[in-house]
Coordinates of C-alpha atoms and ligand atoms in Angstrom, one line a residue:
M274 CA -33.4 33.5 26.0
R275 CA -31.8 36.2 24.5
M276 CA -28.2 37.0 22.8
I277 CA -28.2 40.7 24.1
D278 CA -29.1 40.1 27.5
L279 CA -26.3 37.8 27.5
I280 CA -23.6 40.1 26.4
A281 CA -25.4 42.6 28.9
K282 CA -25.0 40.3 31.8
K283 CA -21.3 39.4 30.8
R284 CA -20.4 43.4 30.2
D285 CA -21.6 44.2 33.8
H286 CA -19.2 41.2 35.4
E287 CA -22.2 38.7 36.1
V288 CA -21.8 35.1 36.0
L289 CA -23.5 33.0 33.0
T290 CA -25.2 30.1 34.2
T291 CA -24.3 27.1 32.5
E292 CA -27.6 26.6 30.9
E293 CA -26.8 30.0 29.2
I294 CA -23.4 29.4 28.0
N295 CA -24.8 26.2 26.5
F296 CA -27.5 28.5 24.6
I297 CA -24.9 30.4 23.1
I298 CA -22.6 27.7 21.9
N299 CA -25.5 26.0 20.8
E300 CA -27.0 28.6 18.8
Y301 CA -23.9 29.8 17.3
T302 CA -22.5 26.7 16.3
A303 CA -25.5 26.0 14.5
D304 CA -25.1 29.6 12.7
R305 CA -28.5 31.2 14.9
I306 CA -26.1 33.8 16.8
P307 CA -24.0 36.5 13.9
D308 CA -20.5 36.9 14.3
Y309 CA -21.3 40.3 16.0
Q310 CA -23.1 39.6 18.9
V311 CA -20.0 36.7 19.5
S312 CA -17.8 38.9 18.9
A313 CA -19.2 41.6 21.6
L314 CA -19.4 38.2 24.1
L315 CA -15.7 37.8 23.7
M316 CA -14.5 40.9 24.8
A317 CA -16.3 41.0 27.4
I318 CA -15.2 37.9 28.7
Y319 CA -11.1 38.9 27.5
L320 CA -11.7 42.0 29.8
N321 CA -14.0 40.6 33.0
G322 CA -12.9 36.8 32.6
M323 CA -15.0 33.7 34.0
T324 CA -15.3 32.0 36.9
D325 CA -14.2 28.6 37.2
A326 CA -17.6 27.0 37.0
E327 CA -18.3 29.1 34.1
T328 CA -15.1 28.2 32.2
S329 CA -16.0 24.6 33.0
A330 CA -19.2 24.8 31.2
L331 CA -17.9 26.6 28.4
A332 CA -15.4 23.9 28.1
K333 CA -18.0 21.3 27.9
A334 CA -20.5 23.0 25.7
M335 CA -17.7 23.1 23.2
L336 CA -16.4 19.8 23.7
D337 CA -20.3 18.7 22.8
S338 CA -20.5 21.0 19.9
G339 CA -19.8 17.9 17.7
E340 CA -18.2 14.4 17.7
V341 CA -16.5 12.6 20.9
L342 CA -14.2 10.1 19.1
N343 CA -14.4 7.0 20.3
L344 CA -10.6 4.9 21.0
D345 CA -11.7 2.1 22.7
L346 CA -10.7 0.0 19.5
I347 CA -7.0 0.7 20.4
P348 CA -6.1 -1.1 23.7
G349 CA -4.1 0.3 26.2
I350 CA -4.1 4.2 28.1
K351 CA -4.1 6.1 25.6
V352 CA -1.8 9.5 26.4
D353 CA -1.7 13.3 24.3
K354 CA 0.5 16.0 24.2
H355 CA -0.8 19.7 23.6
S356 CA 1.6 22.7 24.3
T357 CA 0.0 26.2 24.2
G358 CA 2.5 27.5 21.6
G359 CA 5.8 29.1 21.0
V360 CA 8.9 29.7 19.0
G361 CA 10.5 26.9 17.8
D362 CA 8.4 24.4 19.5
K363 CA 8.5 21.3 17.6
I364 CA 8.5 19.1 20.4
S365 CA 5.5 17.3 19.2
I366 CA 7.7 15.9 16.5
P367 CA 10.2 14.0 17.7
L368 CA 7.8 13.2 20.7
A369 CA 5.4 11.3 19.0
P370 CA 7.4 8.9 17.5
L371 CA 9.7 8.7 20.5
V372 CA 6.8 7.2 23.0
A373 CA 5.4 5.3 20.3
S374 CA 8.8 3.6 20.2
A375 CA 8.4 2.7 23.9
G376 CA 4.8 1.6 23.5
V377 CA 2.8 4.5 24.4
K378 CA -0.4 4.6 22.0
N379 CA -0.7 8.6 21.3
P380 CA -3.3 9.7 19.1
M381 CA -2.3 13.3 18.3
I382 CA -4.9 15.8 16.9
S383 CA -3.0 19.0 16.0
G384 CA -3.0 22.8 15.2
R385 CA -1.6 25.3 12.7
G386 CA 0.4 28.0 13.4
L387 CA -1.4 30.7 15.0
G388 CA -0.3 34.5 15.5
H389 CA 3.9 34.6 16.0
T390 CA 3.9 30.8 16.9
G391 CA 4.6 27.8 14.7
G392 CA 2.0 24.8 14.5
T393 CA 2.8 21.0 14.4
L394 CA 0.4 20.8 11.2
D395 CA 2.5 23.4 9.1
K396 CA 5.6 21.9 10.1
L397 CA 4.6 18.4 9.2
E398 CA 3.6 19.5 5.7
A399 CA 7.0 20.4 4.8
I400 CA 7.7 16.6 4.2
P401 CA 7.1 16.2 0.7
G402 CA 3.7 14.1 0.9
Y403 CA 2.5 14.1 4.4
D404 CA -1.2 13.9 4.6
V405 CA -2.7 15.7 8.1
D406 CA -6.2 14.4 7.1
E407 CA -6.9 11.3 8.1
T408 CA -10.1 9.3 8.5
V409 CA -11.2 8.3 11.9
D410 CA -10.6 4.9 11.0
Q411 CA -7.2 5.5 9.3
F412 CA -6.3 7.3 12.7
I413 CA -7.6 4.4 15.0
K414 CA -5.7 1.8 12.6
Q415 CA -2.3 3.8 12.3
V416 CA -2.4 4.3 16.3
S417 CA -3.1 0.7 17.2
E418 CA -0.7 -0.5 14.8
H419 CA 2.3 2.1 15.2
G420 CA 1.6 3.6 18.0
T421 CA 1.3 7.3 17.2
A422 CA -0.8 9.5 14.3
I423 CA -0.3 13.3 13.9
I424 CA -3.5 14.6 12.1
S425 CA -5.4 17.9 11.7
A426 CA -9.2 18.0 13.9
T427 CA -11.6 16.8 11.5
K428 CA -14.8 19.5 11.1
D429 CA -16.9 17.6 13.5
V430 CA -14.0 17.7 16.3
A431 CA -15.6 20.9 18.6
P432 CA -16.8 23.3 15.5
A433 CA -17.6 25.6 18.3
D434 CA -14.2 25.8 18.7
R435 CA -13.1 26.5 15.0
K436 CA -15.4 29.0 14.5
I437 CA -14.9 30.9 17.6
Y438 CA -11.0 30.6 17.6
A439 CA -11.7 32.6 14.0
L440 CA -13.2 35.1 15.4
R441 CA -11.0 35.3 18.5
D442 CA -7.9 35.9 16.2
V443 CA -9.4 38.6 14.2
T444 CA -11.1 40.6 17.4
S445 CA -7.5 40.7 19.4
T446 CA -9.5 38.1 22.4
V447 CA -7.0 35.4 21.8
E448 CA -4.4 35.8 25.6
S449 CA -7.9 35.2 27.4
I450 CA -7.7 32.3 30.2
P451 CA -11.1 31.3 30.1
L452 CA -10.8 31.1 26.1
I453 CA -7.7 29.5 25.7
A454 CA -8.6 26.5 28.0
S455 CA -12.2 25.9 26.6
S456 CA -10.4 26.2 23.2
I457 CA -7.7 23.5 24.3
M458 CA -9.4 21.3 26.8
S459 CA -12.5 21.0 23.7
K460 CA -10.1 19.5 21.0
K461 CA -8.3 17.5 23.3
L462 CA -11.1 15.9 25.2
A463 CA -12.9 15.3 21.7
S464 CA -10.0 13.3 20.5
G465 CA -10.7 10.6 22.6
T466 CA -6.9 11.1 24.6
N467 CA -7.6 9.1 28.2
A468 CA -5.0 11.4 29.8
L469 CA -2.9 14.5 28.8
V470 CA 0.7 16.0 29.0
L471 CA 0.5 19.5 29.2
D472 CA 3.2 22.1 28.0
V473 CA 2.3 25.1 29.0
K474 CA 4.5 28.1 27.9
T475 CA 5.6 31.3 29.5
G476 CA 7.7 34.4 28.5
N477 CA 8.1 36.7 26.3
G478 CA 7.1 34.3 23.3
A479 CA 3.6 32.5 24.9
F480 CA 0.7 34.2 25.0
M481 CA 1.1 34.1 28.7
K482 CA 3.6 36.3 29.5
T483 CA 3.6 36.3 33.0
E484 CA 4.3 32.9 35.1
E485 CA 1.5 33.9 37.6
R486 CA -1.0 33.6 34.6
A487 CA 0.8 30.8 33.2
R488 CA 0.3 29.1 36.1
K489 CA -3.4 30.5 36.1
L490 CA -4.1 28.7 32.8
A491 CA -2.2 25.8 33.5
E492 CA -4.3 25.1 36.6
T493 CA -7.3 25.9 34.8
L494 CA -6.5 23.2 32.0
V495 CA -5.7 20.4 35.0
A496 CA -9.1 20.8 37.0
I497 CA -11.2 20.6 33.0
G498 CA -9.3 17.5 33.0
R499 CA -10.0 16.2 36.0
Q500 CA -13.9 17.1 35.8
N501 CA -14.1 15.1 32.3
N502 CA -12.0 12.2 34.0
V503 CA -9.0 12.9 32.3
P504 CA -5.9 13.0 34.3
C505 CA -3.6 15.8 33.0
V506 CA 0.2 17.2 34.2
A507 CA 1.1 20.7 32.6
Y508 CA 4.4 21.4 33.1
L509 CA 4.9 25.4 32.7
T510 CA 8.2 26.2 30.4
D511 CA 9.9 28.7 29.8
M512 CA 9.6 30.8 26.2
N513 CA 12.3 33.4 26.4
Q514 CA 13.7 32.4 23.6
P515 CA 12.9 30.0 20.7
L516 CA 13.3 26.2 21.5
G517 CA 16.6 25.3 19.7
Y518 CA 18.1 27.0 16.7
A519 CA 15.4 26.7 13.7
I520 CA 12.2 28.6 13.6
G521 CA 10.8 27.9 10.3
N522 CA 8.8 24.8 9.2
A523 CA 11.3 22.5 6.7
N524 CA 14.7 23.7 9.5
E525 CA 12.5 22.8 12.5
I526 CA 12.1 19.1 11.0
K527 CA 16.1 18.8 10.6
E528 CA 15.9 19.8 13.7
S529 CA 13.9 16.9 14.9
I530 CA 15.4 14.5 13.0
A531 CA 18.6 15.4 14.7
V532 CA 17.0 15.0 18.4
L533 CA 15.7 11.4 17.1
R534 CA 19.5 10.7 16.3
G535 CA 20.4 12.0 19.8
E536 CA 22.5 15.2 18.5
G537 CA 19.8 17.8 18.9
P538 CA 20.0 20.5 21.0
E539 CA 20.3 20.6 24.2
D540 CA 16.9 22.1 25.3
V541 CA 14.8 20.2 22.8
T542 CA 16.2 17.1 23.6
E543 CA 15.7 17.8 27.3
L544 CA 12.0 19.3 27.2
T545 CA 11.2 16.2 24.9
L546 CA 13.0 13.5 27.4
I547 CA 10.3 15.3 30.0
L548 CA 7.4 15.6 28.6
G549 CA 8.0 12.0 27.3
A550 CA 8.7 10.1 30.5
E551 CA 5.5 11.6 31.8
M552 CA 3.7 10.1 28.8
L553 CA 5.0 7.3 29.8
V554 CA 4.4 7.0 33.3
L555 CA 0.5 8.2 32.8
A556 CA 0.4 5.3 30.0
G557 CA 1.1 3.3 33.0
I558 CA 4.2 1.6 30.9
S559 CA 6.9 3.1 33.6
K560 CA 6.5 3.7 37.3
T561 CA 8.7 6.7 37.7
T562 CA 10.0 9.5 35.1
A563 CA 13.4 8.1 35.8
Q564 CA 12.6 5.0 34.5
A565 CA 10.8 6.1 31.9
R566 CA 13.5 8.5 30.9
A567 CA 15.9 5.7 30.4
I568 CA 13.9 4.1 27.9
L569 CA 13.2 7.2 26.1
E570 CA 17.2 7.8 26.1
D571 CA 17.9 3.9 24.8
H572 CA 15.2 4.3 22.2
I573 CA 17.1 6.9 21.0
K574 CA 20.8 5.4 21.2
D575 CA 19.3 2.3 19.4
G576 CA 17.6 3.8 16.4
S577 CA 14.1 2.8 17.2
A578 CA 12.5 6.7 17.8
L579 CA 14.2 7.2 14.7
A580 CA 12.4 4.2 12.9
A581 CA 9.4 5.1 14.3
F582 CA 9.8 8.8 13.0
K583 CA 10.2 7.2 9.0
Q584 CA 7.1 5.1 10.0
L585 CA 5.1 7.8 11.2
I586 CA 5.8 9.8 8.1
T587 CA 5.2 6.5 5.9
D588 CA 1.6 6.0 7.2
Q589 CA 1.0 9.8 6.1
G590 CA 1.7 9.3 2.8
G591 CA 5.0 11.1 3.1
D592 CA 8.3 11.0 2.0
A593 CA 10.1 9.0 4.8
S594 CA 13.8 8.9 2.6
I595 CA 13.9 12.7 4.0
V596 CA 15.0 11.3 7.4
D597 CA 18.3 10.3 6.3
H598 CA 18.9 12.8 3.4
P599 CA 17.1 16.0 5.2
E600 CA 18.6 18.0 2.4
K601 CA 15.6 16.3 0.2
L602 CA 13.3 18.7 2.6
P603 CA 12.2 22.1 0.8
Q604 CA 15.2 24.3 0.2
A605 CA 15.2 28.2 0.7
D606 CA 17.0 30.0 -2.5
G607 CA 18.7 32.9 -0.4
Q608 CA 20.3 33.4 3.2
V609 CA 20.8 36.2 4.8
D610 CA 23.1 36.8 8.2
V611 CA 21.8 39.3 10.8
I612 CA 25.2 40.7 12.2
A613 CA 25.9 42.0 15.6
Q614 CA 26.9 45.3 15.8
A615 CA 28.6 45.1 19.3
S616 CA 30.3 42.7 21.5
G617 CA 29.2 41.0 24.9
Y618 CA 26.3 38.4 25.8
I619 CA 22.8 37.9 25.2
T620 CA 21.1 38.9 27.6
A621 CA 17.7 38.9 25.9
I622 CA 15.6 37.9 23.0
E623 CA 12.4 39.2 22.1
T624 CA 11.1 35.6 21.2
N625 CA 7.6 37.1 20.0
E626 CA 9.3 39.4 17.5
L627 CA 11.3 36.8 15.7
G628 CA 8.4 34.7 15.7
L629 CA 6.4 37.4 13.9
A630 CA 9.6 38.0 11.6
S631 CA 9.4 34.3 10.4
V632 CA 5.6 35.2 9.3
K633 CA 6.4 38.0 7.6
I634 CA 9.2 36.5 5.2
G635 CA 6.4 33.7 4.8
G636 CA 6.8 30.8 7.3
G637 CA 3.2 31.9 8.9
R638 CA 0.1 33.1 7.9
A639 CA -0.6 37.0 8.4
K640 CA -4.4 36.3 7.4
K641 CA -6.7 32.7 7.4
D642 CA -5.8 31.6 3.8
D643 CA -2.2 33.0 3.3
I644 CA -0.2 30.1 1.9
V645 CA 2.6 28.7 4.2
D646 CA 6.1 28.7 2.9
P647 CA 7.5 25.5 4.2
A648 CA 11.7 26.5 3.7
V649 CA 11.7 29.9 4.8
G650 CA 12.5 30.3 8.7
I651 CA 15.6 31.5 10.8
M652 CA 18.4 29.8 12.0
M653 CA 20.0 31.4 15.7
H654 CA 23.5 31.0 16.1
K655 CA 23.0 33.0 19.5
K656 CA 21.2 31.9 22.7
L657 CA 20.7 33.7 26.3
G658 CA 24.1 34.0 27.9
D659 CA 25.9 33.3 24.6
A660 CA 29.1 35.8 24.3
V661 CA 29.1 37.2 21.1
K662 CA 31.3 39.4 19.0
A663 CA 30.8 42.2 17.1
G664 CA 30.4 41.3 13.3
E665 CA 29.3 37.3 14.0
P666 CA 26.1 36.7 12.7
L667 CA 23.4 36.5 15.5
A668 CA 20.6 34.6 13.1
T669 CA 20.6 33.7 9.3
L670 CA 17.0 34.7 7.6
Y671 CA 15.8 31.4 5.2
V672 CA 14.5 33.3 2.2
N673 CA 12.9 33.0 -1.1
T674 CA 12.2 36.6 -1.5
E675 CA 14.6 39.3 -0.8
A676 CA 14.5 39.5 3.1
P677 CA 12.6 42.6 3.7
E678 CA 15.1 45.3 5.8
E679 CA 12.3 45.9 8.0
V680 CA 12.7 42.2 8.8
Q681 CA 16.3 42.1 9.0
A682 CA 16.4 45.2 11.6
Q683 CA 13.5 43.1 13.5
V684 CA 15.5 40.1 13.7
L685 CA 18.5 42.5 14.8
N686 CA 16.7 44.3 17.3
S687 CA 15.1 41.2 18.8
F688 CA 18.9 40.4 20.2
T689 CA 19.8 42.4 23.5
I690 CA 23.3 42.7 23.9
G691 CA 24.7 43.6 27.4
E692 CA 28.1 43.1 29.3
T693 CA 27.7 41.0 31.9
K694 CA 26.5 37.3 31.3
P695 CA 22.8 37.1 32.8
E696 CA 21.6 34.0 34.8
L697 CA 19.6 31.8 32.6
P698 CA 15.8 31.0 33.3
P699 CA 15.2 27.5 33.9
L700 CA 13.4 25.5 31.2
I701 CA 10.9 24.1 33.6
H702 CA 9.5 26.5 35.9
E703 CA 6.9 24.4 37.5
V704 CA 5.1 20.9 37.4
I705 CA 1.1 21.2 38.3
R706 CA -0.9 18.0 38.9
Ligands
LIG1492 N1 -4.2 26.8 21.2 C1 -5.5 26.4 21.1 O1 -5.9 25.3 20.9 N2 -6.2 27.2 21.7 C2 -6.0 28.8 22.1 O2 -6.9 29.8 22.2 C3 -4.9 29.1 22.2 C4 -4.0 28.5 21.6

C-alpha cells in the first residue's frame, strides 16, 4: 500500500477501506509516513468528507493506536462528559465534583485550550499546585475513593490523535466532522468510560457554526459510541454568546465556585444541572432526569458539592483554600473597561472574537508552546438581550500587560447594539440519543 495512492483516492472522492485507514494510522503513529503526506490527506478529508463507515474506522484505528485504560477496578458504571469546545465553557469544573458528590464515578480526561476555545486543564492549572498529570494507578485510586479526577491524557492514550491534532491545528483542517468525531471518540473510548454525555456546541463561538452541522457531528459521535458499546447522549447547546460572564482561567474557576455555592450565573448553573442529571441516569443512580436534578440541587444546597471540589483539588495537589478565598487565585495587575458607544439592547455577540481576544492578552495559546497566563481574561457585563446605555461598560479586560488597542476594539466590535430586544436563543437546541 502506498500513501500517495490513498491521498489520490480521497482527493477523487473515493471511499477508503478499513484496511487502508488502519495502514495510514499505524504507519503515521510509527513515524513511517511524513507529516506532509498526512497533511494532504487531512485536507482531502476536510474538503470531501468521509462516509459514516470510514469515520467509524478512523475513530477505531486512532483508539487502537495506543493504550485503552482498564477501569474495571473502579466499582460501578463510569460516566464521563465531553464538550466540543466553546468560550467561557467551564462546565466540567463544577460538574465533576457535583456528580461525584451524588455517587457518580467520573473519570475525566480533559484537554487544553484550542484555537479560540478554552480548555479545562488550563483552567484547573490556575489553582496553585493543581497537577493534571497522574499515573493510571493514581487516577483509578482517586476516582474509586472520591468519585472524580480530572487529568490530562497520558502520551500512550490515542497517540495518533495527538499527532493528527497538532497537524490539523496548523493546516486549517480542524472544523471537519469526521476529524473532530474521530479525535474526540478515540480519546474518550480510550479513557475506559462506560457511558458518555456529549455537549455539542452550536453557534458563532463553536467549531460547528450551524445547527445542521452540530447535529451531524452529534449523530456521528453517538453512533461511534454505540458501535463501541458506550452509550452516549448528545446535547446540542448554544454557543452564540459566552457561557456565564467569565472568560479566562482564574476568572472561570471563581465562577465555577459560585455555581457550587448556588450563586452562579443562570446559564452555567442550568447546563451543569442538565448534563449532571443525565450522568446520574446513565450511572443508574436515578431513574429520571427530574429525580437526578433534585439530588444535584440538594448537593449544591447542603455544601456537599463544594466539599467534593475541595477534595478534588486536594487530591491533585492543589491549594483547596482558594474555594473559600478565591482572592488567592492569580490576579491580573490591570483592568480596562470596554465602553458601550450607543444605547439599546445587545442583539448579537461575536463569541469567537471574544475567545480570540482573550487568547491575544495571554489567556490562551497562539502557538503550541506558548505559556498561558492564568490571571488574564474578560469579564462580561452585558449578554444577549440586556439593555445597555452609552457609557456603560460592556466588558472588562483583565490584563498583565497594557491592553492593546486592537484587542479593546475587537471586544467592543464583538457586541452589536440594536433598538429592539432580540429573541434569545435556547440554551438547549436538541438532544440526540
Ligand atoms: N476536541 C477534540 O478533542 N478534538 C477536536 O477535533 C475538536 C475538539
